PDB file of C-alpha atoms in Angstrom:
ATOM      1  CA  MET A 765      13.343  11.191  -1.853  1.00  0.00           C
ATOM      2  CA  ILE A 766      12.041  10.550   1.659  1.00  0.00           C
ATOM      3  CA  SER A 767      13.529   7.858   3.872  1.00  0.00           C
ATOM      4  CA  ILE A 768      11.835   6.392   6.939  1.00  0.00           C
ATOM      5  CA  GLN A 769      13.536   3.873   9.208  1.00  0.00           C
ATOM      6  CA  ILE A 770      11.684   1.123  11.059  1.00  0.00           C
ATOM      7  CA  LYS A 771      13.871  -0.116  13.889  1.00  0.00           C
ATOM      8  CA  ASP A 772      11.525  -2.938  14.891  1.00  0.00           C
ATOM      9  CA  ILE A 773       7.848  -3.908  14.897  1.00  0.00           C
ATOM     10  CA  GLU A 774       7.235  -1.923  18.088  1.00  0.00           C
ATOM     11  CA  HIS A 775       8.142   1.276  16.197  1.00  0.00           C
ATOM     12  CA  ILE A 776       6.119   0.640  13.051  1.00  0.00           C
ATOM     13  CA  GLY A 777       3.304   2.959  14.158  1.00  0.00           C
ATOM     14  CA  GLU A 778       5.740   5.879  14.348  1.00  0.00           C
ATOM     15  CA  ALA A 779       6.954   5.096  10.830  1.00  0.00           C
ATOM     16  CA  ALA A 780       3.354   4.865   9.577  1.00  0.00           C
ATOM     17  CA  ARG A 781       2.540   8.275  11.092  1.00  0.00           C
ATOM     18  CA  GLU A 782       5.603   9.761   9.405  1.00  0.00           C
ATOM     19  CA  PHE A 783       4.531   8.227   6.079  1.00  0.00           C
ATOM     20  CA  ILE A 784       1.009   9.671   6.470  1.00  0.00           C
ATOM     21  CA  GLU A 785       2.494  13.147   6.991  1.00  0.00           C
ATOM     22  CA  HIS A 786       3.911  12.910   3.459  1.00  0.00           C
ATOM     23  CA  ILE A 787       0.813  11.596   1.641  1.00  0.00           C
ATOM     24  CA  GLY A 788      -0.272  15.057   0.541  1.00  0.00           C
ATOM     25  CA  GLU A 789      -2.553  14.963  -2.492  1.00  0.00           C
ATOM     26  CA  HIS A 790      -1.277  11.572  -3.643  1.00  0.00           C
ATOM     27  CA  ARG A 791      -3.762   8.705  -3.662  1.00  0.00           C
ATOM     28  CA  VAL A 792      -2.076   5.707  -5.294  1.00  0.00           C
ATOM     29  CA  PHE A 793       0.945   4.113  -3.624  1.00  0.00           C
ATOM     30  CA  ALA A 794       2.845   1.213  -5.177  1.00  0.00           C
ATOM     31  CA  PHE A 795       4.784  -0.818  -2.586  1.00  0.00           C
ATOM     32  CA  TYR A 796       7.873  -2.627  -3.860  1.00  0.00           C
ATOM     33  CA  GLY A 797       9.860  -5.119  -1.806  1.00  0.00           C
ATOM     34  CA  GLU A 798      10.982  -8.695  -1.597  1.00  0.00           C
ATOM     35  CA  MET A 799       8.699 -11.385  -0.196  1.00  0.00           C
ATOM     36  CA  GLY A 800       8.728 -10.913   3.588  1.00  0.00           C
ATOM     37  CA  ALA A 801      10.044  -7.337   3.440  1.00  0.00           C
ATOM     38  CA  GLY A 802       7.018  -6.091   5.371  1.00  0.00           C
ATOM     39  CA  LYS A 803       4.751  -4.559   2.741  1.00  0.00           C
ATOM     40  CA  THR A 804       1.528  -5.913   4.237  1.00  0.00           C
ATOM     41  CA  THR A 805       2.636  -5.158   7.802  1.00  0.00           C
ATOM     42  CA  PHE A 806       3.494  -1.556   6.923  1.00  0.00           C
ATOM     43  CA  ILE A 807       0.238  -1.019   4.996  1.00  0.00           C
ATOM     44  CA  LYS A 808      -1.653  -2.452   7.976  1.00  0.00           C
ATOM     45  CA  ALA A 809       0.107   0.031  10.286  1.00  0.00           C
ATOM     46  CA  ILE A 810      -0.758   2.931   7.955  1.00  0.00           C
ATOM     47  CA  CYS A 811      -4.419   1.865   7.860  1.00  0.00           C
ATOM     48  CA  GLU A 812      -4.544   1.559  11.656  1.00  0.00           C
ATOM     49  CA  GLU A 813      -2.998   5.012  12.084  1.00  0.00           C
ATOM     50  CA  LEU A 814      -5.609   6.430   9.689  1.00  0.00           C
ATOM     51  CA  GLY A 815      -8.377   4.979  11.838  1.00  0.00           C
ATOM     52  CA  VAL A 816      -9.398   1.793  10.020  1.00  0.00           C
ATOM     53  CA  GLU A 817     -11.245  -0.411  12.484  1.00  0.00           C
ATOM     54  CA  ASP A 818     -11.761  -3.366  10.119  1.00  0.00           C
ATOM     55  CA  VAL A 819      -9.553  -6.428  10.354  1.00  0.00           C
ATOM     56  CA  ILE A 820      -6.674  -5.669   8.007  1.00  0.00           C
ATOM     57  CA  THR A 821      -5.262  -8.650   6.132  1.00  0.00           C
ATOM     58  CA  SER A 822      -3.383  -9.273   2.925  1.00  0.00           C
ATOM     59  CA  PRO A 823      -5.757  -9.480  -0.043  1.00  0.00           C
ATOM     60  CA  THR A 824      -3.641 -12.224  -1.618  1.00  0.00           C
ATOM     61  CA  PHE A 825      -6.621 -14.316  -2.717  1.00  0.00           C
ATOM     62  CA  ALA A 826      -9.237 -11.581  -3.058  1.00  0.00           C
ATOM     63  CA  ILE A 827      -6.807  -9.248  -4.921  1.00  0.00           C
ATOM     64  CA  VAL A 828      -8.402  -6.210  -3.265  1.00  0.00           C
ATOM     65  CA  ASN A 829      -9.672  -5.454   0.228  1.00  0.00           C
ATOM     66  CA  GLU A 830     -11.769  -2.391   0.966  1.00  0.00           C
ATOM     67  CA  TYR A 831     -11.494  -0.666   4.324  1.00  0.00           C
ATOM     68  CA  SER A 832     -13.772   2.062   5.619  1.00  0.00           C
ATOM     69  CA  LEU A 833     -12.634   4.856   7.840  1.00  0.00           C
ATOM     70  CA  THR A 834     -15.358   4.918  10.450  1.00  0.00           C
ATOM     71  CA  SER A 835     -13.797   7.756  12.408  1.00  0.00           C
ATOM     72  CA  HIS A 836     -13.089  11.222  11.144  1.00  0.00           C
ATOM     73  CA  LEU A 837      -9.397  10.946  11.991  1.00  0.00           C
ATOM     74  CA  SER A 838      -8.484  11.270   8.345  1.00  0.00           C
ATOM     75  CA  PRO A 839      -9.722  14.085   6.119  1.00  0.00           C
ATOM     76  CA  LEU A 840      -7.992  12.270   3.225  1.00  0.00           C
ATOM     77  CA  THR A 841     -10.683   9.760   2.302  1.00  0.00           C
ATOM     78  CA  SER A 842     -13.441   7.574   3.693  1.00  0.00           C
ATOM     79  CA  LYS A 843     -12.188   4.437   1.880  1.00  0.00           C
ATOM     80  CA  ILE A 844      -8.902   2.658   1.430  1.00  0.00           C
ATOM     81  CA  TYR A 845      -8.276  -0.011  -1.188  1.00  0.00           C
ATOM     82  CA  HIS A 846      -5.498  -2.508  -0.481  1.00  0.00           C
ATOM     83  CA  PHE A 847      -4.346  -4.565  -3.466  1.00  0.00           C
ATOM     84  CA  ASP A 848      -2.113  -7.610  -3.708  1.00  0.00           C
ATOM     85  CA  PHE A 849      -1.336  -8.525  -7.312  1.00  0.00           C
ATOM     86  CA  TYR A 850       1.037 -11.382  -6.454  1.00  0.00           C
ATOM     87  CA  ARG A 851      -1.261 -14.015  -7.962  1.00  0.00           C
ATOM     88  CA  ILE A 852      -2.088 -12.086 -11.152  1.00  0.00           C
ATOM     89  CA  LYS A 853      -1.140 -14.204 -14.150  1.00  0.00           C
ATOM     90  CA  LYS A 854      -2.361 -11.960 -16.968  1.00  0.00           C
ATOM     91  CA  LEU A 855      -2.983  -8.229 -17.157  1.00  0.00           C
ATOM     92  CA  GLU A 856      -6.485  -8.995 -18.446  1.00  0.00           C
ATOM     93  CA  GLU A 857      -7.385 -10.013 -14.880  1.00  0.00           C
ATOM     94  CA  VAL A 858      -6.665  -6.461 -13.760  1.00  0.00           C
ATOM     95  CA  TYR A 859      -8.826  -5.040 -16.564  1.00  0.00           C
ATOM     96  CA  ASP A 860     -11.614  -7.477 -15.672  1.00  0.00           C
ATOM     97  CA  MET A 861     -11.643  -6.334 -12.061  1.00  0.00           C
ATOM     98  CA  GLY A 862     -12.155  -2.717 -13.170  1.00  0.00           C
ATOM     99  CA  PHE A 863      -8.921  -1.294 -11.771  1.00  0.00           C
ATOM    100  CA  GLU A 864      -9.734   2.200 -13.053  1.00  0.00           C
ATOM    101  CA  ASP A 865     -12.736   2.404 -10.737  1.00  0.00           C
ATOM    102  CA  TYR A 866     -10.370   1.978  -7.802  1.00  0.00           C
ATOM    103  CA  PHE A 867      -7.235   3.823  -8.924  1.00  0.00           C
ATOM    104  CA  TYR A 868      -9.140   6.924 -10.031  1.00  0.00           C
ATOM    105  CA  SER A 869     -11.782   6.958  -7.278  1.00  0.00           C
ATOM    106  CA  GLY A 870     -10.003   9.500  -5.083  1.00  0.00           C
ATOM    107  CA  ALA A 871      -9.669   6.873  -2.341  1.00  0.00           C
ATOM    108  CA  LEU A 872      -6.271   5.854  -1.030  1.00  0.00           C
ATOM    109  CA  CYS A 873      -4.923   2.836  -2.910  1.00  0.00           C
ATOM    110  CA  PHE A 874      -2.083   0.769  -1.483  1.00  0.00           C
ATOM    111  CA  ILE A 875      -0.718  -1.734  -3.993  1.00  0.00           C
ATOM    112  CA  GLU A 876       1.496  -4.735  -3.275  1.00  0.00           C
ATOM    113  CA  TRP A 877       3.422  -6.362  -6.145  1.00  0.00           C
ATOM    114  CA  PRO A 878       2.858  -3.401  -8.519  1.00  0.00           C
ATOM    115  CA  GLU A 879       5.667  -4.629 -10.782  1.00  0.00           C
ATOM    116  CA  LEU A 880       3.149  -7.123 -12.171  1.00  0.00           C
ATOM    117  CA  ILE A 881       0.806  -4.345 -13.348  1.00  0.00           C
ATOM    118  CA  GLU A 882       3.286  -1.529 -14.125  1.00  0.00           C
ATOM    119  CA  GLU A 883       1.696  -0.636 -17.441  1.00  0.00           C
ATOM    120  CA  VAL A 884      -1.671   0.246 -15.867  1.00  0.00           C
ATOM    121  CA  LEU A 885      -0.378   2.144 -12.829  1.00  0.00           C
ATOM    122  CA  PRO A 886      -1.383   5.804 -12.855  1.00  0.00           C
ATOM    123  CA  GLU A 887       1.472   8.097 -13.888  1.00  0.00           C
ATOM    124  CA  ASP A 888       1.327   9.865 -10.538  1.00  0.00           C
ATOM    125  CA  ALA A 889       1.488   6.674  -8.449  1.00  0.00           C
ATOM    126  CA  VAL A 890       4.039   7.043  -5.662  1.00  0.00           C
ATOM    127  CA  LYS A 891       6.633   4.266  -5.720  1.00  0.00           C
ATOM    128  CA  VAL A 892       7.409   3.100  -2.183  1.00  0.00           C
ATOM    129  CA  HIS A 893      10.391   0.788  -1.730  1.00  0.00           C
ATOM    130  CA  ILE A 894      10.763  -1.312   1.418  1.00  0.00           C
ATOM    131  CA  LYS A 895      14.212  -2.728   1.994  1.00  0.00           C
ATOM    132  CA  GLU A 896      15.050  -5.157   4.767  1.00  0.00           C
ATOM    133  CA  LYS A 897      18.548  -4.918   6.192  1.00  0.00           C
ATOM    134  CA  GLU A 898      20.521  -7.809   7.652  1.00  0.00           C
ATOM    135  CA  ASP A 899      19.847  -6.587  11.198  1.00  0.00           C
ATOM    136  CA  GLY A 900      16.066  -6.820  10.620  1.00  0.00           C
ATOM    137  CA  THR A 901      15.475  -3.082  10.361  1.00  0.00           C
ATOM    138  CA  ARG A 902      13.535  -1.760   7.388  1.00  0.00           C
ATOM    139  CA  THR A 903      14.003   1.338   5.277  1.00  0.00           C
ATOM    140  CA  ILE A 904      11.033   2.894   3.489  1.00  0.00           C
ATOM    141  CA  LEU A 905      12.015   5.053   0.494  1.00  0.00           C
ATOM    142  CA  PHE A 906       9.604   7.085  -1.626  1.00  0.00           C
TER     143      PHE A 906
END
């Protein structure tokens, strides 16, 4: 298990770079954490460190946002899919959106609220837990 500490928002880029160093061949990352734990903020920092130039926002209403890597900073992929399944009411919605096309595309997939779609997550999805401590620091475990 890998543990990354985020002291404060000013140090989130360092944490994102450390996370990227451990991506390896993995493509699907399931981010677990309470509301307000910093899932979206951390995913945004990862995307920025990978070279995404698009505006990065939570896909709460769209369910999925697609980001293109316009630079060649990352040999990992040219696309990133950012999911937020918070508003999913039935698993059929995930089937209807064609989740397989995303999860098995070879692109990086960052998933918020994966507990709502556990049964369709790829077996090799990396479970990333973000825990907020009382002092405001965050711990990323995966």
